[in-house]
């Protein structure tokens, strides 16, 4: 009974997190901002859903889910970072949206 | 025997193997060990100096990252829902406190895990002159004060990472008492 409740709460929270990520993906203005929405809440949502699933499974099967979580947490940020870096360098990033841009100052100084 | 010196990697790969099978038996553990030794011998990773580990500070670092994860998760969701297409961002330069690959990688990883921010560029030039910088992209900035807040946050994170994994020398440089 308690297991069912914990499982349901975790699954719903995970789904909510994924939904927020999807909304952010649609609503945010440029590539790096959308990357944030596409990677972080999605990761959190997946982790919550898998933990929720693990609560209802036998221990042996739950252990495999831990691996999925670990690899997701390790790989997702790395990929988003590489995409964002190339977005900045190729000018796909909406620069007028930036309140401060210390990197542009640095790159200008390097160009001199 | 380089494989012997890489025993942590062998151990970790064996654990992954056993987790993939989902059951523990002598045959699977031995098979995993065999595969792990083969992989380690055929594709050796560079040997890095062993890290000092301070468990209590590691727990505090994990707590800090989890709190940050939760708070900025809420902030980014709010930003997306309320401001949407009008949301603003910024790229903030943060002084780099350590030159060790471990500390920089862990800091960048933790920043990348928290919603709304990642490290866009790492510039290690001029470390001794205090000019080395991390360039952090952060979503949801409105004014320079917000940028200052991001800078303080990442600096605190770096202090915690170095506190948990840094060499005694780095601890002194950051003004943290060694244990």
Tab-separated table of C-alpha atoms in Angstrom, chain A residues 5 7 20 42 53-54 59 72 111:
chain	number	residue	atom	x	y	z
A	5	UNK	CA	1.603	5.540	-2.951
A	7	UNK	CA	5.507	4.760	-6.589
A	20	UNK	CA	7.708	21.242	-17.757
A	42	UNK	CA	14.016	15.484	-18.757
A	53	UNK	CA	9.465	1.913	-10.983
A	54	UNK	CA	12.286	0.490	-8.864
A	59	UNK	CA	15.875	-5.921	-6.161
A	72	UNK	CA	21.916	9.386	-18.158
A	111	UNK	CA	41.330	38.822	-31.453
